[in-house]
Short mmCIF file of C-alpha atoms and ligand atoms in Angstrom, two decimals:
data_model
loop_
_atom_site.label_atom_id
_atom_site.label_comp_id
_atom_site.label_asym_id
_atom_site.label_seq_id
_atom_site.Cartn_x
_atom_site.Cartn_y
_atom_site.Cartn_z
CA UNK A 240 -134.47 27.78 74.85
CA UNK A 241 -133.29 25.50 77.66
CA UNK A 242 -132.15 22.35 75.79
CA UNK A 243 -128.66 22.24 77.29
CA UNK A 244 -127.61 19.25 75.11
CA UNK A 245 -124.02 20.41 75.49
CA UNK A 246 -124.17 20.77 79.25
CA UNK A 247 -120.43 20.06 79.73
CA UNK A 248 -119.74 23.38 77.94
CA UNK A 249 -121.44 25.83 80.30
CA UNK A 250 -121.08 29.03 78.30
CA UNK A 251 -119.44 30.59 75.28
CA UNK A 252 -116.00 29.48 74.14
CA UNK A 253 -113.50 32.02 75.42
CA UNK A 254 -110.86 33.92 73.51
CA UNK A 255 -107.91 32.90 75.58
CA UNK A 256 -104.72 33.44 73.46
CA UNK A 257 -101.91 31.05 72.54
CA UNK A 258 -100.74 30.40 76.09
CA UNK A 259 -104.06 28.96 77.25
CA UNK A 260 -104.18 25.36 78.40
CA UNK A 261 -108.02 25.28 78.33
CA UNK A 262 -109.00 22.96 75.52
CA UNK A 263 -112.33 24.77 75.27
CA UNK A 264 -110.86 28.15 74.36
CA UNK A 265 -109.65 29.80 71.14
CA UNK A 266 -105.86 30.14 71.05
CA UNK A 267 -105.52 32.32 67.93
CA UNK A 268 -109.00 33.17 66.66
CA UNK A 269 -110.17 36.53 68.01
CA UNK A 270 -113.20 37.90 66.24
CA UNK A 271 -112.37 41.55 67.01
CA UNK A 272 -108.69 41.47 66.09
CA UNK A 273 -108.10 43.77 63.16
CA UNK A 274 -106.22 42.20 60.28
CA UNK A 275 -105.50 44.36 57.22
CA UNK A 276 -108.14 46.82 58.39
CA UNK A 277 -110.93 44.27 58.90
CA UNK A 278 -112.15 42.22 61.87
CA UNK A 279 -111.00 38.62 61.88
CA UNK A 280 -114.57 37.43 62.16
CA UNK A 281 -115.50 39.37 59.00
CA UNK A 282 -112.59 37.91 57.06
CA UNK A 283 -113.40 34.36 57.97
CA UNK A 284 -117.20 34.35 58.26
CA UNK A 285 -117.13 30.90 59.86
CA UNK A 286 -120.12 28.53 59.43
CA UNK A 287 -121.01 25.22 61.01
CA UNK A 288 -122.46 22.54 58.72
CA UNK A 289 -125.77 21.06 60.02
CA UNK A 290 -125.41 17.77 58.15
CA UNK A 291 -122.07 16.46 59.53
CA UNK A 292 -122.53 17.81 63.03
CA UNK A 293 -126.24 17.23 63.66
CA UNK A 294 -127.88 15.15 60.99
CA UNK A 295 -125.39 12.26 60.91
CA UNK A 296 -124.87 9.43 63.34
CA UNK A 297 -121.20 8.53 62.73
CA UNK A 298 -122.08 5.44 60.70
CA UNK A 299 -119.85 4.24 57.91
CA UNK A 300 -120.10 1.49 55.36
CA UNK A 301 -118.91 -1.05 57.90
CA UNK A 302 -120.89 -0.13 60.93
CA UNK A 303 -123.73 1.76 62.52
CA UNK A 304 -123.72 5.19 64.18
CA UNK A 305 -121.48 5.84 67.18
CA UNK A 306 -122.28 9.47 67.99
CA UNK A 307 -124.60 10.56 70.65
CA UNK A 308 -127.41 12.14 68.56
CA UNK A 309 -130.62 11.04 70.30
CA UNK A 310 -132.91 12.65 67.79
CA UNK A 311 -131.74 10.38 64.96
CA UNK A 312 -134.17 7.42 64.65
CA UNK A 313 -135.85 8.46 67.87
CA UNK A 314 -139.22 6.81 68.35
CA UNK A 315 -142.33 8.94 68.18
CA UNK A 316 -143.09 12.13 66.16
CA UNK A 317 -140.34 12.91 63.65
CA UNK A 318 -141.05 16.64 63.98
CA UNK A 319 -140.18 16.36 67.76
CA UNK A 320 -136.87 14.88 66.73
CA UNK A 321 -136.25 17.57 64.17
CA UNK A 322 -136.92 20.25 66.83
CA UNK A 323 -134.64 18.66 69.35
CA UNK A 324 -131.90 18.55 66.71
CA UNK A 325 -132.39 22.23 65.93
CA UNK A 326 -132.33 23.14 69.58
CA UNK A 327 -128.98 21.37 70.00
CA UNK A 328 -127.64 22.88 66.79
CA UNK A 329 -128.33 26.42 67.80
CA UNK A 330 -127.11 25.85 71.33
CA UNK A 331 -123.82 24.69 69.74
CA UNK A 332 -123.62 27.61 67.31
CA UNK A 333 -124.23 30.14 70.12
CA UNK A 334 -121.67 28.54 72.43
CA UNK A 335 -119.06 28.35 69.74
CA UNK A 336 -119.74 31.97 69.07
CA UNK A 337 -119.28 31.81 65.25
CA UNK A 338 -121.68 33.83 63.01
CA UNK A 339 -123.06 31.40 60.45
CA UNK A 340 -124.52 27.94 59.70
CA UNK A 341 -125.39 26.03 56.52
CA UNK A 342 -127.93 23.26 55.90
CA UNK A 343 -129.65 21.05 53.26
CA UNK A 344 -133.48 20.96 53.30
CA UNK A 345 -133.34 17.33 54.37
CA UNK A 346 -130.92 18.02 57.24
CA UNK A 347 -133.62 19.87 59.16
CA UNK A 348 -136.96 18.50 57.77
CA UNK A 349 -138.24 14.89 57.91
CA UNK A 350 -139.25 13.54 54.43
CA UNK A 351 -142.86 12.93 55.52
CA UNK A 352 -145.19 10.77 53.33
CA UNK A 353 -145.33 13.15 50.34
CA UNK A 354 -143.75 16.15 48.72
CA UNK A 355 -146.44 18.41 50.24
CA UNK A 356 -145.72 17.01 53.69
CA UNK A 357 -141.95 17.52 53.24
CA UNK A 358 -142.59 21.10 52.26
CA UNK A 359 -144.90 21.61 55.24
CA UNK A 360 -142.23 20.21 57.56
CA UNK A 361 -139.54 22.41 56.05
CA UNK A 362 -141.62 25.59 56.27
CA UNK A 363 -142.45 24.94 59.96
CA UNK A 364 -138.85 24.25 60.86
CA UNK A 365 -137.74 27.30 58.88
CA UNK A 366 -140.04 29.36 61.08
CA UNK A 367 -138.34 27.87 64.10
CA UNK A 368 -134.94 28.54 62.59
CA UNK A 369 -135.93 32.17 62.03
CA UNK A 370 -136.72 32.50 65.78
CA UNK A 371 -133.40 30.94 66.72
CA UNK A 372 -131.54 33.17 64.35
CA UNK A 373 -133.17 36.30 65.92
CA UNK A 374 -132.49 35.15 69.43
CA UNK A 375 -128.80 33.98 68.89
CA UNK A 376 -127.69 36.39 66.13
CA UNK A 377 -126.48 33.45 64.12
CA UNK A 378 -127.20 33.79 60.32
CA UNK A 379 -127.48 31.43 57.34
CA UNK A 380 -124.37 31.47 55.14
CA UNK A 381 -126.08 29.27 52.57
CA UNK A 382 -128.88 26.86 52.02
CA UNK A 383 -129.01 23.90 49.61
CA UNK A 384 -131.29 21.07 48.55
CA UNK A 385 -130.25 17.42 49.01
CA UNK A 386 -130.73 16.00 45.51
CA UNK A 387 -128.58 12.87 46.14
CA UNK A 388 -129.77 10.83 49.10
CA UNK A 389 -133.22 9.66 48.12
CA UNK A 390 -133.40 6.60 45.82
CA UNK A 391 -135.27 8.64 43.18
CA UNK A 392 -131.94 10.50 42.63
CA UNK A 393 -129.78 7.37 42.10
CA UNK A 394 -129.28 8.23 38.45
CA UNK A 395 -128.94 12.00 39.05
CA UNK A 396 -131.33 14.89 39.56
CA UNK A 397 -131.14 17.40 36.66
CA UNK A 398 -129.13 14.87 34.61
CA UNK A 399 -131.48 11.97 35.22
CA UNK A 400 -132.67 10.04 32.17
CA UNK A 401 -136.21 10.59 33.41
CA UNK A 402 -137.58 14.16 33.10
CA UNK A 403 -139.94 13.52 36.02
CA UNK A 404 -136.96 13.34 38.38
CA UNK A 405 -135.68 16.59 36.90
CA UNK A 406 -139.05 18.13 37.72
CA UNK A 407 -139.01 16.76 41.28
CA UNK A 408 -135.57 18.23 41.83
CA UNK A 409 -136.66 21.52 40.37
CA UNK A 410 -139.56 21.64 42.89
CA UNK A 411 -137.27 20.86 45.69
CA UNK A 412 -134.78 23.60 44.74
CA UNK A 413 -137.60 26.17 44.27
CA UNK A 414 -138.77 25.52 47.82
CA UNK A 415 -135.24 25.61 49.30
CA UNK A 416 -134.30 28.74 47.43
CA UNK A 417 -137.42 30.43 48.88
CA UNK A 418 -136.70 29.16 52.35
CA UNK A 419 -133.07 30.39 52.04
CA UNK A 420 -134.33 33.82 51.02
CA UNK A 421 -136.83 33.86 53.90
CA UNK A 422 -133.96 33.08 56.34
CA UNK A 423 -131.87 35.89 54.95
CA UNK A 424 -129.28 33.41 53.55
CA UNK A 425 -126.16 35.01 51.97
CA UNK A 426 -125.79 32.44 49.23
CA UNK A 427 -127.49 29.31 47.74
CA UNK A 428 -125.24 26.27 46.87
CA UNK A 429 -125.75 23.54 44.29
CA UNK A 430 -123.58 20.50 44.70
CA UNK A 431 -124.28 17.97 41.92
CA UNK A 432 -123.59 14.88 43.99
CA UNK A 433 -125.11 12.51 41.48
CA UNK A 434 -124.92 14.78 38.37
CA UNK A 435 -122.43 12.52 36.61
CA UNK A 436 -122.27 8.86 35.67
CA UNK A 437 -121.43 5.43 37.02
CA UNK A 438 -120.79 4.00 33.55
CA UNK A 439 -120.62 5.67 30.17
CA UNK A 440 -122.28 2.54 28.67
CA UNK A 441 -125.74 3.69 29.73
CA UNK A 442 -125.05 7.51 29.58
CA UNK A 443 -125.84 10.09 26.92
CA UNK A 444 -123.31 12.76 27.76
CA UNK A 445 -124.62 15.33 25.35
CA UNK A 446 -128.17 15.17 26.64
CA UNK A 447 -127.17 15.27 30.31
CA UNK A 448 -125.05 18.39 29.73
CA UNK A 449 -127.95 20.14 28.06
CA UNK A 450 -130.27 19.10 30.96
CA UNK A 451 -127.85 20.42 33.56
CA UNK A 452 -127.50 23.73 31.76
CA UNK A 453 -131.35 24.04 31.53
CA UNK A 454 -131.62 23.35 35.29
CA UNK A 455 -129.04 26.01 36.14
CA UNK A 456 -130.88 28.55 33.97
CA UNK A 457 -134.17 27.76 35.72
CA UNK A 458 -132.64 28.21 39.17
CA UNK A 459 -131.11 31.57 38.13
CA UNK A 460 -134.44 32.71 36.67
CA UNK A 461 -136.28 31.81 39.84
CA UNK A 462 -133.69 33.57 41.93
CA UNK A 463 -134.38 36.79 40.01
CA UNK A 464 -138.19 36.25 40.00
CA UNK A 465 -138.33 36.05 43.82
CA UNK A 466 -135.70 38.72 44.38
CA UNK A 467 -133.15 36.59 46.26
CA UNK A 468 -130.11 38.76 46.47
CA UNK A 469 -127.59 36.12 47.56
CA UNK A 470 -125.01 34.49 45.24
CA UNK A 471 -125.71 31.22 43.52
CA UNK A 472 -122.73 28.87 44.02
CA UNK A 473 -121.73 25.66 42.37
CA UNK A 474 -119.54 23.26 44.34
CA UNK A 475 -117.11 21.30 42.16
CA UNK A 476 -116.13 17.71 42.99
CA UNK A 477 -114.74 15.17 40.55
CA UNK A 478 -116.27 11.96 41.89
CA UNK A 479 -117.85 10.19 44.84
CA UNK A 480 -120.55 9.09 44.89
CA UNK A 481 -120.41 8.94 41.06
CA UNK A 482 -117.48 7.64 39.15
CA UNK A 483 -117.37 10.97 37.36
CA UNK A 484 -119.12 14.15 38.38
CA UNK A 485 -119.67 16.77 35.63
CA UNK A 486 -118.84 19.75 37.86
CA UNK A 487 -115.38 18.23 38.38
CA UNK A 488 -113.20 21.26 39.18
CA UNK A 489 -113.23 25.08 39.08
CA UNK A 490 -111.97 25.30 35.48
CA UNK A 491 -114.58 22.75 34.19
CA UNK A 492 -117.42 24.56 35.90
CA UNK A 493 -116.26 27.93 34.62
CA UNK A 494 -116.08 26.58 31.05
CA UNK A 495 -119.50 25.00 31.32
CA UNK A 496 -121.03 28.20 32.62
CA UNK A 497 -119.46 30.32 29.89
CA UNK A 498 -120.49 27.86 27.12
CA UNK A 499 -124.10 27.93 28.30
CA UNK A 500 -124.59 31.61 28.84
CA UNK A 501 -124.59 31.35 32.62
CA UNK A 502 -121.53 33.48 33.28
CA UNK A 503 -122.20 36.02 36.00
CA UNK A 504 -125.10 34.03 37.53
CA UNK A 505 -122.91 31.58 39.45
CA UNK A 506 -119.68 31.59 41.41
CA UNK A 507 -117.92 28.66 43.07
CA UNK A 508 -118.02 27.07 46.54
CA UNK A 509 -114.68 25.47 46.69
CA UNK A 510 -113.99 22.52 48.99
CA UNK A 511 -110.40 21.73 50.04
CA UNK A 512 -110.62 17.96 49.79
CA UNK A 513 -112.57 18.09 46.55
CA UNK A 514 -109.52 19.84 45.12
CA UNK A 515 -107.38 17.00 46.33
CA UNK A 516 -109.69 14.41 44.76
CA UNK A 517 -109.51 16.32 41.51
CA UNK A 518 -105.72 15.99 41.59
CA UNK A 519 -105.17 19.65 42.34
CA UNK A 520 -103.89 21.55 45.31
CA UNK A 521 -106.56 23.66 47.07
CA UNK A 522 -104.31 26.58 46.24
CA UNK A 523 -104.82 25.84 42.54
CA UNK A 524 -108.58 25.83 42.83
CA UNK A 525 -108.71 29.08 44.77
CA UNK A 526 -106.17 30.79 42.45
CA UNK A 527 -108.12 29.65 39.36
CA UNK A 528 -111.35 31.03 40.78
CA UNK A 529 -109.72 34.26 41.87
CA UNK A 530 -108.16 34.76 38.47
CA UNK A 531 -111.51 34.37 36.77
CA UNK A 532 -113.70 36.34 39.23
CA UNK A 533 -115.40 33.07 40.23
CA UNK A 534 -114.49 33.04 43.98
CA UNK A 535 -117.63 32.52 46.07
CA UNK A 536 -117.20 30.59 49.31
CA UNK A 537 -115.13 27.82 50.87
CA UNK A 538 -115.98 24.39 52.39
CA UNK A 539 -113.15 23.95 54.85
CA UNK A 540 -111.90 20.41 55.47
CA UNK A 541 -109.13 18.09 54.49
CA UNK A 542 -108.56 14.58 53.25
CA UNK A 543 -106.16 12.02 54.45
CA UNK A 544 -102.93 11.68 52.57
CA UNK A 545 -103.09 7.84 52.52
CA UNK A 546 -106.87 7.41 52.02
CA UNK A 547 -108.24 8.32 48.61
CA UNK A 548 -111.86 9.26 49.53
CA UNK A 549 -113.66 12.34 50.91
CA UNK A 550 -112.80 11.86 54.58
CA UNK A 551 -114.03 15.37 55.43
CA UNK A 552 -111.68 15.87 58.38
CA UNK A 553 -111.37 19.18 60.11
CA UNK A 554 -108.49 21.26 58.73
CA UNK A 555 -105.38 21.25 60.94
CA UNK A 556 -102.58 22.30 58.61
CA UNK A 557 -101.71 25.99 58.46
CA UNK A 558 -99.23 25.32 55.59
CA UNK A 559 -102.07 23.98 53.45
CA UNK A 560 -104.24 27.06 53.94
CA UNK A 561 -101.82 30.00 53.81
CA UNK A 562 -101.70 30.32 50.02
CA UNK A 563 -105.40 29.80 49.44
CA UNK A 564 -105.96 32.52 52.11
CA UNK A 565 -103.45 34.70 50.40
CA UNK A 566 -105.33 34.42 47.04
CA UNK A 567 -108.52 35.29 48.87
CA UNK A 568 -107.13 38.30 50.50
CA UNK A 569 -105.56 39.49 47.25
CA UNK A 570 -108.97 39.05 45.54
CA UNK A 571 -110.58 41.35 48.12
CA UNK A 572 -112.04 38.66 50.32
CA UNK A 573 -114.93 36.23 49.90
CA UNK A 574 -117.67 38.82 49.75
CA UNK A 575 -120.93 37.13 50.76
CA UNK A 576 -119.09 33.77 51.12
CA UNK A 577 -117.35 32.41 54.13
CA UNK A 578 -115.55 29.30 55.55
CA UNK A 579 -118.08 26.53 56.15
CA UNK A 580 -116.82 23.48 58.09
CA UNK A 581 -117.96 20.78 55.78
CA UNK A 582 -116.10 18.42 58.14
CA UNK A 583 -117.03 15.61 60.38
CA UNK A 584 -115.81 13.99 63.53
CA UNK A 585 -113.98 10.65 63.42
CA UNK A 586 -116.26 7.75 64.17
CA UNK A 587 -114.50 7.17 67.56
CA UNK A 588 -115.01 10.75 68.67
CA UNK A 589 -118.22 10.01 70.56
CA UNK A 590 -118.29 12.71 73.25
CA UNK A 591 -120.51 15.73 72.72
CA UNK A 592 -117.57 17.93 73.54
CA UNK A 593 -115.55 16.45 70.67
CA UNK A 594 -117.64 18.67 68.41
CA UNK A 595 -116.23 21.66 70.13
CA UNK A 596 -112.64 20.49 69.99
CA UNK A 597 -112.98 19.83 66.29
CA UNK A 598 -114.34 23.29 65.46
CA UNK A 599 -112.01 25.16 67.77
CA UNK A 600 -108.96 23.42 66.23
CA UNK A 601 -110.22 24.11 62.70
CA UNK A 602 -110.99 27.77 63.43
CA UNK A 603 -107.68 28.37 65.05
CA UNK A 604 -105.97 26.79 62.02
CA UNK A 605 -107.85 29.19 59.66
CA UNK A 606 -107.01 32.12 61.96
CA UNK A 607 -103.31 31.34 61.94
CA UNK A 608 -103.30 30.93 58.14
CA UNK A 609 -105.06 34.30 57.83
CA UNK A 610 -102.38 35.97 59.93
CA UNK A 611 -99.61 34.55 57.86
CA UNK A 612 -101.34 35.40 54.58
CA UNK A 613 -102.14 38.92 55.79
CA UNK A 614 -98.39 39.31 56.63
CA UNK A 615 -97.54 38.04 53.15
CA UNK A 616 -99.93 40.55 51.60
CA UNK A 617 -98.88 43.37 53.93
CA UNK A 618 -95.21 43.06 53.26
CA UNK A 619 -95.79 42.49 49.54
CA UNK A 620 -92.48 40.61 49.08
CA UNK A 621 -93.97 37.69 47.16
CA UNK A 622 -96.09 40.05 44.99
CA UNK A 623 -93.03 42.20 44.18
CA UNK A 624 -91.09 39.10 43.17
CA UNK A 625 -93.85 37.92 40.86
CA UNK A 626 -94.31 41.41 39.51
CA UNK A 627 -90.67 41.60 38.62
CA UNK A 628 -90.79 38.24 36.94
CA UNK A 629 -93.41 39.54 34.51
CA UNK A 630 -91.96 43.07 34.14
CA UNK A 631 -91.35 42.56 30.40
CA UNK A 632 -95.08 42.36 29.74
CA UNK A 633 -95.41 45.92 31.05
CA UNK A 634 -92.59 47.04 28.68
CA UNK A 635 -92.93 48.05 24.98
CA UNK A 636 -92.54 44.52 23.59
CA UNK A 637 -94.99 42.83 25.87
CA UNK A 638 -97.62 45.53 25.57
CA UNK A 639 -97.45 45.58 21.78
CA UNK A 640 -97.86 41.75 21.62
CA UNK A 641 -100.86 41.85 23.90
CA UNK A 642 -102.41 44.77 22.07
CA UNK A 643 -102.24 42.68 18.83
CA UNK A 644 -99.88 45.04 17.16
CA UNK A 645 -97.23 42.46 16.28
CA UNK A 646 -98.16 39.66 13.78
CA UNK A 647 -96.04 36.49 13.69
CA UNK A 648 -94.15 37.85 10.72
CA UNK A 649 -93.04 40.95 12.61
CA UNK A 650 -92.01 38.97 15.62
CA UNK A 651 -90.05 36.57 13.42
CA UNK A 652 -88.26 39.51 11.69
CA UNK A 653 -87.23 41.01 15.02
CA UNK A 654 -85.92 37.59 16.24
CA UNK A 655 -84.07 37.04 12.98
CA UNK A 656 -82.44 40.51 13.13
CA UNK A 657 -81.06 39.70 16.58
CA UNK A 658 -83.07 42.54 18.14
CA UNK A 659 -84.91 40.01 20.24
CA UNK A 660 -82.64 37.51 22.00
CA UNK A 661 -84.03 36.10 25.31
CA UNK A 662 -81.76 34.82 28.12
CA UNK A 663 -82.97 32.31 30.69
CA UNK A 664 -83.82 33.69 34.17
CA UNK A 665 -84.05 31.67 37.35
CA UNK A 666 -87.58 30.81 38.52
CA UNK A 667 -86.20 30.89 42.08
CA UNK A 668 -88.88 28.40 43.33
CA UNK A 669 -86.86 27.60 46.48
CA UNK A 670 -86.58 31.25 47.35
CA UNK A 671 -90.30 31.76 46.92
CA UNK A 672 -90.93 28.76 49.27
CA UNK A 673 -88.53 30.28 51.81
CA UNK A 674 -90.44 33.55 51.76
CA UNK A 675 -93.78 31.86 52.31
CA UNK A 676 -92.33 29.75 55.19
CA UNK A 677 -90.82 32.83 56.83
CA UNK A 678 -94.27 34.41 57.00
CA UNK A 679 -95.72 31.27 58.48
CA UNK A 680 -93.10 31.18 61.16
CA UNK A 681 -93.66 34.90 61.88
CA UNK A 682 -97.40 34.36 62.16
CA UNK A 683 -96.75 31.57 64.63
CA UNK A 684 -94.33 33.20 66.92
CA UNK A 685 -94.83 36.95 66.20
CA UNK A 686 -91.74 38.94 65.41
CA UNK A 687 -92.64 42.03 67.51
CA UNK A 688 -92.03 44.38 64.58
CA UNK A 689 -94.62 46.54 62.82
CA UNK A 690 -95.53 46.40 59.04
C1 XLS B 183 -120.03 16.51 49.53
C2 XLS B 183 -120.27 17.94 49.55
C3 XLS B 183 -121.57 18.40 50.24
C4 XLS B 183 -121.93 19.79 49.88
C5 XLS B 183 -123.29 20.16 50.10
O1 XLS B 183 -118.94 15.98 49.28
O2 XLS B 183 -119.20 18.57 50.07
O3 XLS B 183 -121.45 18.20 51.54
O4 XLS B 183 -121.05 20.69 50.48
O5 XLS B 183 -124.23 19.42 49.41
NI1 NI B 184 -117.38 17.19 50.19
NI1 NI B 185 -119.09 20.59 50.57
#
């Protein structure tokens, strides 16, 4: 491999520490640093997203592409373009030095003239990817099928009014699931980009729900049939491109899975800015998933506080990520999941090197949040405060209530007799906020003390 698309970045990004003035170095991220007994790299399991970084041109609804991606719309054989794209992608992954990448079938493979041609293209490029993976040591965090870009999916994939579209989507997922297995992928993601509606006037909600459940059963069955050992993940998002997306947030997806006998087959791939669009904090989504054993993986990005759409910016706020990271650590980590940069450059960021700046900044932000969260876990102050707040539930009254030993009449009798007489206790929200902030400051400056 001698593509050298990123020739201004001669080698691997260095681990230089916080004092470094080299923009092409990590300031906080250090793969080998041990945090709570585990290497930082193994906590974060960083992935680069093929679509934003290599398969997009920087176009938006008001203008054409601005980024320097010569393989997009290149004249000549489409497969040559796809191979140039893959060479650049793996050169980037290797230079960044992070362990994973993610892709949709369509990000790597040209459509071709038929389904059979598309599959042939995908299989050939998957062979190439396998070679790159072996040579660079970079692995697949997850694969996914793009069931939203082609006009046939305008009215949805599994939830389309036409069963032929359902069948086409099923065929596409079957292939991509098999390719993901062949590439040793750790997970397989389903994001229902157009599984929703634009207007209820033409929509049969009950049917579409049943179709979606059937589709998810078929995918899980096929996973077991082929012996794919990775996790299946559903990525919630409330809207965009649809007016309403059925998989709108973590709790909605969880309820849907339980109602349809799919619990245990799927976990969640949570995206920071999808939480924002759903009217939640990202902390909420991660905490809900952790509390219900649904934590799978994370799409790291952020929105813009003044713009209401999925701007997919690179994360740059430690404050926003400390508590999600805390929940993840307390849940025992992401397991086979990781942090995938589902984030894109701004349209004016046209230099090849901007792709490095974006990822380095995002990774250092995650690393700093990890250090603060680990400190918060390690010192256990917050956990002790919460524990104390609920202490009554571990006492005789709380335990009897939860064990179902006290009917309403008994509880009422005890209240009437004066035996039970609660007194308000401060929620101490500001104190909790101060504790979290103290750990963030400590992670930033280091306090020199141990434990
Ligand atoms: C779009 C989604 C998409 C999924 C993969 O908003 O985030 O990029 O992650 O299909
Ligand atoms: Ni998104
Ligand atoms: Ni995403």
